[in-house]
XYZ file of C-alpha atoms in Angstrom:
150
model
C 16.694 -2.362 1.197
C 15.463 -1.870 -2.462
C 12.681 -4.395 -1.941
C 11.395 -2.307 1.298
C 11.577 0.756 -0.793
C 9.778 -0.910 -3.807
C 6.948 -2.006 -1.406
C 6.594 1.026 0.815
C 6.798 3.925 -1.876
C 4.823 4.474 -5.014
C 5.352 6.707 -7.943
C 7.439 9.536 -7.597
C 8.106 9.137 -3.953
C 9.525 5.798 -4.975
C 11.655 7.376 -7.498
C 12.885 9.909 -4.630
C 13.487 6.964 -2.481
C 15.690 5.035 -4.962
C 17.320 8.103 -5.565
C 18.096 8.588 -1.747
C 19.187 5.029 -1.287
C 21.583 5.120 -4.251
C 23.083 8.662 -3.166
C 23.447 7.390 0.317
C 25.320 4.241 -0.977
C 27.555 6.262 -3.519
C 28.583 8.734 -0.703
C 29.401 5.814 1.590
C 31.642 4.141 -1.189
C 33.244 7.364 -1.907
C 33.642 8.461 1.739
C 34.090 4.732 3.339
C 37.774 4.579 2.688
C 38.730 7.953 3.404
C 37.188 8.050 6.659
C 37.776 4.624 7.799
C 41.775 4.792 7.271
C 42.366 7.983 9.600
C 39.621 6.243 12.161
C 41.483 2.897 12.193
C 44.783 4.510 12.889
C 43.235 6.539 15.606
C 41.112 4.522 17.152
C 42.354 0.834 16.031
C 40.904 -1.989 13.924
C 38.631 -3.425 16.834
C 36.681 -0.119 17.007
C 35.453 -0.651 13.308
C 34.089 -3.892 14.286
C 32.205 -2.299 17.484
C 30.692 0.531 15.589
C 29.420 -2.108 12.956
C 27.724 -3.924 15.906
C 26.295 -0.697 17.299
C 24.830 0.516 13.897
C 23.423 -3.198 13.453
C 21.833 -3.120 16.744
C 20.343 0.339 16.012
C 18.902 -1.081 12.528
C 17.505 -4.315 14.340
C 15.765 -2.027 16.941
C 14.038 0.009 14.207
C 12.986 -3.410 12.232
C 9.754 -3.696 14.180
C 8.759 -0.220 13.559
C 9.817 -0.425 9.830
C 7.775 -3.625 9.492
C 4.539 -2.232 10.784
C 4.722 0.785 8.224
C 5.187 -1.482 5.242
C 2.472 -2.375 3.213
C 1.680 -5.662 1.789
C 2.888 -5.822 -1.970
C 0.091 -5.666 -4.608
C -1.281 -9.161 -5.091
C -0.593 -10.311 -1.410
C 2.330 -12.068 -0.029
C 3.705 -14.288 -3.238
C 5.910 -17.358 -2.559
C 9.460 -17.332 -3.148
C 11.034 -18.140 -6.444
C 13.068 -21.098 -5.452
C 13.727 -22.354 -8.943
C 14.741 -18.579 -10.019
C 16.789 -17.998 -6.609
C 18.711 -21.606 -7.340
C 19.369 -20.741 -11.058
C 20.704 -17.445 -10.284
C 22.844 -18.380 -7.224
C 24.649 -21.203 -9.972
C 25.190 -18.520 -12.834
C 26.689 -16.195 -10.217
C 28.821 -18.892 -8.929
C 29.717 -20.243 -12.383
C 30.499 -16.492 -13.190
C 32.748 -15.687 -10.147
C 34.563 -18.849 -10.097
C 35.512 -18.335 -13.774
C 36.475 -14.962 -12.940
C 38.538 -15.736 -9.628
C 40.188 -18.981 -11.544
C 40.618 -17.294 -15.097
C 43.998 -15.936 -14.305
C 45.215 -18.982 -12.856
C 43.968 -21.696 -15.518
C 44.183 -18.992 -18.542
C 41.560 -17.081 -19.818
C 41.190 -19.171 -22.949
C 41.355 -22.548 -21.261
C 38.615 -25.038 -21.240
C 37.763 -24.702 -17.473
C 37.314 -21.065 -17.468
C 35.188 -20.726 -20.934
C 33.205 -23.908 -19.568
C 32.344 -21.898 -16.458
C 31.740 -18.525 -18.427
C 29.240 -20.295 -21.306
C 27.648 -22.288 -18.054
C 27.159 -18.739 -16.422
C 25.559 -17.534 -19.781
C 23.061 -20.417 -20.210
C 21.989 -20.104 -16.597
C 21.409 -16.682 -16.690
C 19.329 -17.356 -19.931
C 17.367 -19.632 -18.022
C 16.904 -17.619 -15.169
C 15.485 -15.023 -17.795
C 13.068 -17.423 -19.189
C 11.943 -18.743 -15.860
C 11.432 -15.044 -14.699
C 9.014 -14.503 -17.806
C 7.176 -17.465 -17.044
C 6.680 -17.354 -12.901
C 4.052 -15.396 -11.686
C 6.065 -14.106 -9.081
C 9.612 -13.861 -10.226
C 12.914 -13.462 -8.083
C 13.359 -10.245 -10.296
C 11.045 -8.657 -12.344
C 12.857 -8.445 -15.706
C 10.221 -5.704 -16.862
C 12.081 -3.372 -14.384
C 15.174 -3.578 -16.684
C 13.366 -2.100 -19.529
C 12.624 1.092 -17.669
C 15.628 3.311 -18.481
C 15.008 5.628 -15.076
C 15.413 2.368 -13.157
C 18.600 1.524 -14.858
C 20.294 4.971 -14.023
């Protein structure tokens, strides 16, 4: 979603699009459990999966129209940052496994601390790679923008 917004909008329109995207996500998180509970009680849990299939079908039907309207990113279609993607996935996996296993192993255990340290090192490597890659997986200059972080 955010990649499409980044390439489809510029300037103030991009800020508005990100604001709308965040608002819809926030409303979904807030209303999802509230609405889905009574819906499951009234219609059954299978209905929720059917609704998801209908929404997916509608989105897939819109993809060709959206794809035609989205312009190429500035600088052309860059190559995928495979090294950055691999390092980021490894960092996230180490962090997630440390969090999941931390209560079983003990938060001060060698395994948990080792995984946390590995994730920290891998995130650092990801940042270093992002600075040296012409088309990084995540443009870290966006993190310096306070409006982007908000």
